[in-house]
Amino acid sequence: VRLFLAGSQTNLLAESPETCWDTPHGVFSLRGGHRLGHAPEAMGRSDVPDDHGLQVEELPDGVQLVGPVEDSTGIVKSIEIHLDPQRPEMTLLHGLTNRDSSAIELAPWAITQLPLGGTAILPHPRRNPKARFPGYSPLKSEAPTNLVRTPRSE
């Protein structure tokens, strides 16, 4: 998924169109931006190309994106994007639907890639001096967040 401000052609998310690799299902292109996947990750299962066959449906406050049924898993990925009309805010709803005849165990995961060199503003609670690690505050998030410094991110 790419993200633009109205009137702009600059993608607010990272782009990496040259990053790709061969899989048993064809070429998997990383592309960048935002993407929905499913775990457990395994070659032949989580490397199914997802850059074709997308159905796009406009919603009153956004868009719904629905991928085709993955031949190897029977899974259909979907993302609904809703824009708040009053605030600079959006909500993403992710869905995985099993269209196969047998039950499977899986977990959704979503990745948002941002361009290098930018500034991330994350909600942070006030620091608690009585906390186990008083110099650090945990991020409040619906998913675990890891902040890792690497030579690429500095």
PDB file of C-alpha atoms in Angstrom:
ATOM      1  CA  VAL A   1       0.000   0.000   0.000  1.00  0.00           C
ATOM      2  CA  ARG A   2       1.240   3.500  -0.835  1.00  0.00           C
ATOM      3  CA  LEU A   3       0.227   6.610   1.115  1.00  0.00           C
ATOM      4  CA  PHE A   4       0.050  10.158  -0.288  1.00  0.00           C
ATOM      5  CA  LEU A   5      -1.170  13.478   1.048  1.00  0.00           C
ATOM      6  CA  ALA A   6      -3.831  15.149  -1.118  1.00  0.00           C
ATOM      7  CA  GLY A   7      -2.209  16.996  -4.008  1.00  0.00           C
ATOM      8  CA  SER A   8       1.170  15.288  -3.562  1.00  0.00           C
ATOM      9  CA  GLN A   9       2.958  12.531  -5.456  1.00  0.00           C
ATOM     10  CA  THR A  10       5.400  11.819  -2.605  1.00  0.00           C
ATOM     11  CA  ASN A  11       4.824   8.452  -0.951  1.00  0.00           C
ATOM     12  CA  LEU A  12       4.957   8.792   2.843  1.00  0.00           C
ATOM     13  CA  LEU A  13       5.889   5.098   3.091  1.00  0.00           C
ATOM     14  CA  ALA A  14       9.115   3.406   1.993  1.00  0.00           C
ATOM     15  CA  GLU A  15       9.509   2.104  -1.539  1.00  0.00           C
ATOM     16  CA  SER A  16      11.838  -0.764  -2.409  1.00  0.00           C
ATOM     17  CA  PRO A  17      10.726  -2.019  -5.849  1.00  0.00           C
ATOM     18  CA  GLU A  18      14.133  -3.582  -6.555  1.00  0.00           C
ATOM     19  CA  THR A  19      13.910  -5.941  -3.551  1.00  0.00           C
ATOM     20  CA  CYS A  20      12.571  -9.292  -4.742  1.00  0.00           C
ATOM     21  CA  TRP A  21      13.382 -12.995  -4.798  1.00  0.00           C
ATOM     22  CA  ASP A  22      12.311 -16.162  -6.590  1.00  0.00           C
ATOM     23  CA  THR A  23       9.839 -18.491  -4.866  1.00  0.00           C
ATOM     24  CA  PRO A  24       8.105 -21.699  -5.966  1.00  0.00           C
ATOM     25  CA  HIS A  25       5.084 -19.470  -6.747  1.00  0.00           C
ATOM     26  CA  GLY A  26       6.916 -16.824  -8.815  1.00  0.00           C
ATOM     27  CA  VAL A  27       8.832 -13.659  -7.978  1.00  0.00           C
ATOM     28  CA  PHE A  28       7.996 -12.175  -4.558  1.00  0.00           C
ATOM     29  CA  SER A  29       8.473  -8.379  -4.618  1.00  0.00           C
ATOM     30  CA  LEU A  30       8.887  -6.616  -1.291  1.00  0.00           C
ATOM     31  CA  ARG A  31       7.789  -3.239  -2.764  1.00  0.00           C
ATOM     32  CA  GLY A  32       7.758  -1.397   0.591  1.00  0.00           C
ATOM     33  CA  GLY A  33       4.786   0.469   2.037  1.00  0.00           C
ATOM     34  CA  HIS A  34       2.308  -1.528   4.094  1.00  0.00           C
ATOM     35  CA  ARG A  35       1.532  -5.211   3.692  1.00  0.00           C
ATOM     36  CA  LEU A  36      -0.419  -7.966   5.416  1.00  0.00           C
ATOM     37  CA  GLY A  37       1.075 -11.396   5.935  1.00  0.00           C
ATOM     38  CA  HIS A  38       0.387 -14.476   8.007  1.00  0.00           C
ATOM     39  CA  ALA A  39       2.385 -16.675  10.335  1.00  0.00           C
ATOM     40  CA  PRO A  40       3.860 -19.128  10.813  1.00  0.00           C
ATOM     41  CA  GLU A  41       6.344 -18.021   8.194  1.00  0.00           C
ATOM     42  CA  ALA A  42       7.598 -20.852   6.007  1.00  0.00           C
ATOM     43  CA  MET A  43       8.958 -21.058   2.475  1.00  0.00           C
ATOM     44  CA  GLY A  44       6.152 -22.082   0.165  1.00  0.00           C
ATOM     45  CA  ARG A  45       3.530 -20.628   2.515  1.00  0.00           C
ATOM     46  CA  SER A  46       4.390 -17.040   3.419  1.00  0.00           C
ATOM     47  CA  ASP A  47       6.264 -16.179   0.223  1.00  0.00           C
ATOM     48  CA  VAL A  48       3.269 -16.245  -2.147  1.00  0.00           C
ATOM     49  CA  PRO A  49       3.444 -13.175  -4.427  1.00  0.00           C
ATOM     50  CA  ASP A  50       0.647 -10.745  -3.575  1.00  0.00           C
ATOM     51  CA  ASP A  51       1.117  -8.011  -6.156  1.00  0.00           C
ATOM     52  CA  HIS A  52      -1.540  -9.048  -8.674  1.00  0.00           C
ATOM     53  CA  GLY A  53      -5.258  -9.809  -8.714  1.00  0.00           C
ATOM     54  CA  LEU A  54      -6.138  -7.109  -6.168  1.00  0.00           C
ATOM     55  CA  GLN A  55      -9.795  -6.052  -6.007  1.00  0.00           C
ATOM     56  CA  VAL A  56     -10.348  -2.437  -4.938  1.00  0.00           C
ATOM     57  CA  GLU A  57     -13.680  -1.227  -3.588  1.00  0.00           C
ATOM     58  CA  GLU A  58     -14.286   2.392  -2.633  1.00  0.00           C
ATOM     59  CA  LEU A  59     -15.912   2.923   0.756  1.00  0.00           C
ATOM     60  CA  PRO A  60     -17.621   6.128   1.962  1.00  0.00           C
ATOM     61  CA  ASP A  61     -14.578   6.939   4.132  1.00  0.00           C
ATOM     62  CA  GLY A  62     -11.826   4.922   2.477  1.00  0.00           C
ATOM     63  CA  VAL A  63     -11.110   1.813   0.468  1.00  0.00           C
ATOM     64  CA  GLN A  64     -11.191  -1.983   0.813  1.00  0.00           C
ATOM     65  CA  LEU A  65      -8.400  -4.034  -0.777  1.00  0.00           C
ATOM     66  CA  VAL A  66      -8.986  -7.776  -1.272  1.00  0.00           C
ATOM     67  CA  GLY A  67      -6.398 -10.125  -2.719  1.00  0.00           C
ATOM     68  CA  PRO A  68      -7.063 -13.330  -4.640  1.00  0.00           C
ATOM     69  CA  VAL A  69      -7.183 -16.760  -2.989  1.00  0.00           C
ATOM     70  CA  GLU A  70      -3.593 -17.966  -2.515  1.00  0.00           C
ATOM     71  CA  ASP A  71      -3.330 -21.279  -4.376  1.00  0.00           C
ATOM     72  CA  SER A  72      -0.924 -22.845  -1.874  1.00  0.00           C
ATOM     73  CA  THR A  73      -2.764 -21.807   1.320  1.00  0.00           C
ATOM     74  CA  GLY A  74      -6.381 -21.026   0.435  1.00  0.00           C
ATOM     75  CA  ILE A  75      -6.032 -17.727   2.317  1.00  0.00           C
ATOM     76  CA  VAL A  76      -7.500 -14.415   1.162  1.00  0.00           C
ATOM     77  CA  LYS A  77      -5.879 -11.268   2.558  1.00  0.00           C
ATOM     78  CA  SER A  78      -7.820  -8.025   2.923  1.00  0.00           C
ATOM     79  CA  ILE A  79      -7.184  -4.534   4.249  1.00  0.00           C
ATOM     80  CA  GLU A  80      -9.784  -1.840   4.865  1.00  0.00           C
ATOM     81  CA  ILE A  81      -8.469   1.712   5.116  1.00  0.00           C
ATOM     82  CA  HIS A  82     -10.745   4.272   6.765  1.00  0.00           C
ATOM     83  CA  LEU A  83      -9.888   7.996   6.864  1.00  0.00           C
ATOM     84  CA  ASP A  84     -11.181  10.202   9.661  1.00  0.00           C
ATOM     85  CA  PRO A  85     -12.917  13.221   8.061  1.00  0.00           C
ATOM     86  CA  GLN A  86     -12.055  15.546  10.977  1.00  0.00           C
ATOM     87  CA  ARG A  87      -8.544  14.519  11.990  1.00  0.00           C
ATOM     88  CA  PRO A  88      -5.288  13.489  10.283  1.00  0.00           C
ATOM     89  CA  GLU A  89      -5.948   9.886  11.254  1.00  0.00           C
ATOM     90  CA  MET A  90      -6.660   6.588   9.560  1.00  0.00           C
ATOM     91  CA  THR A  91      -7.671   3.136  10.701  1.00  0.00           C
ATOM     92  CA  LEU A  92      -6.537  -0.072   9.019  1.00  0.00           C
ATOM     93  CA  LEU A  93      -8.533  -3.266   9.474  1.00  0.00           C
ATOM     94  CA  HIS A  94      -6.732  -6.434   8.424  1.00  0.00           C
ATOM     95  CA  GLY A  95      -8.457  -9.681   7.509  1.00  0.00           C
ATOM     96  CA  LEU A  96      -7.412 -13.236   6.709  1.00  0.00           C
ATOM     97  CA  THR A  97     -10.076 -15.607   5.382  1.00  0.00           C
ATOM     98  CA  ASN A  98      -9.488 -19.340   4.964  1.00  0.00           C
ATOM     99  CA  ARG A  99     -11.141 -20.452   1.694  1.00  0.00           C
ATOM    100  CA  ASP A 100      -9.607 -23.940   1.918  1.00  0.00           C
ATOM    101  CA  SER A 101     -11.689 -26.962   2.929  1.00  0.00           C
ATOM    102  CA  SER A 102      -9.414 -27.805   5.874  1.00  0.00           C
ATOM    103  CA  ALA A 103      -8.765 -25.863   9.071  1.00  0.00           C
ATOM    104  CA  ILE A 104      -5.428 -24.106   9.469  1.00  0.00           C
ATOM    105  CA  GLU A 105      -3.676 -22.385  12.340  1.00  0.00           C
ATOM    106  CA  LEU A 106      -2.347 -18.929  11.556  1.00  0.00           C
ATOM    107  CA  ALA A 107      -1.763 -15.468  12.943  1.00  0.00           C
ATOM    108  CA  PRO A 108      -1.967 -12.149  11.066  1.00  0.00           C
ATOM    109  CA  TRP A 109       0.987  -9.782  10.970  1.00  0.00           C
ATOM    110  CA  ALA A 110       1.285  -6.454   9.248  1.00  0.00           C
ATOM    111  CA  ILE A 111       4.395  -4.495   8.347  1.00  0.00           C
ATOM    112  CA  THR A 112       4.616  -0.776   7.661  1.00  0.00           C
ATOM    113  CA  GLN A 113       7.902   0.381   6.163  1.00  0.00           C
ATOM    114  CA  LEU A 114       8.905   4.029   6.494  1.00  0.00           C
ATOM    115  CA  PRO A 115      11.641   5.808   4.528  1.00  0.00           C
ATOM    116  CA  LEU A 116      15.058   5.945   6.178  1.00  0.00           C
ATOM    117  CA  GLY A 117      16.075   9.258   7.679  1.00  0.00           C
ATOM    118  CA  GLY A 118      12.632  10.359   8.785  1.00  0.00           C
ATOM    119  CA  THR A 119      11.222  11.111  12.202  1.00  0.00           C
ATOM    120  CA  ALA A 120       8.715   8.816  13.902  1.00  0.00           C
ATOM    121  CA  ILE A 121       6.362  10.303  16.455  1.00  0.00           C
ATOM    122  CA  LEU A 122       4.990   7.607  18.749  1.00  0.00           C
ATOM    123  CA  PRO A 123       2.512   7.997  21.594  1.00  0.00           C
ATOM    124  CA  HIS A 124       4.320   7.697  24.922  1.00  0.00           C
ATOM    125  CA  PRO A 125       2.941   7.638  28.456  1.00  0.00           C
ATOM    126  CA  ARG A 126       4.651   9.755  31.108  1.00  0.00           C
ATOM    127  CA  ARG A 127       7.735   8.220  32.638  1.00  0.00           C
ATOM    128  CA  ASN A 128       7.221   6.592  35.985  1.00  0.00           C
ATOM    129  CA  PRO A 129      10.200   7.163  38.360  1.00  0.00           C
ATOM    130  CA  LYS A 130       9.090   4.130  40.419  1.00  0.00           C
ATOM    131  CA  ALA A 131       9.071   1.801  37.413  1.00  0.00           C
ATOM    132  CA  ARG A 132      11.481  -1.136  37.200  1.00  0.00           C
ATOM    133  CA  PHE A 133      13.477   0.755  34.543  1.00  0.00           C
ATOM    134  CA  PRO A 134      12.816   4.424  35.425  1.00  0.00           C
ATOM    135  CA  GLY A 135      14.595   5.882  32.386  1.00  0.00           C
ATOM    136  CA  TYR A 136      12.406   4.016  29.916  1.00  0.00           C
ATOM    137  CA  SER A 137       8.693   3.960  29.167  1.00  0.00           C
ATOM    138  CA  PRO A 138       6.999   1.111  27.343  1.00  0.00           C
ATOM    139  CA  LEU A 139       5.240   2.079  24.155  1.00  0.00           C
ATOM    140  CA  LYS A 140       1.480   1.615  24.230  1.00  0.00           C
ATOM    141  CA  SER A 141       0.584  -0.382  21.163  1.00  0.00           C
ATOM    142  CA  GLU A 142      -1.753  -3.130  20.073  1.00  0.00           C
ATOM    143  CA  ALA A 143       1.281  -5.116  18.969  1.00  0.00           C
ATOM    144  CA  PRO A 144       4.779  -5.555  20.405  1.00  0.00           C
ATOM    145  CA  THR A 145       7.158  -2.845  19.226  1.00  0.00           C
ATOM    146  CA  ASN A 146      10.925  -3.207  19.080  1.00  0.00           C
ATOM    147  CA  LEU A 147      13.188  -0.222  18.557  1.00  0.00           C
ATOM    148  CA  VAL A 148      16.529  -1.461  17.264  1.00  0.00           C
ATOM    149  CA  ARG A 149      19.447   0.739  16.243  1.00  0.00           C
ATOM    150  CA  THR A 150      21.320  -0.548  13.236  1.00  0.00           C
ATOM    151  CA  PRO A 151      23.906   1.118  10.982  1.00  0.00           C
ATOM    152  CA  ARG A 152      21.108   1.561   8.391  1.00  0.00           C
ATOM    153  CA  SER A 153      18.835   3.407  10.824  1.00  0.00           C
ATOM    154  CA  GLU A 154      21.439   5.855  12.137  1.00  0.00           C
TER     155      GLU A 154
END
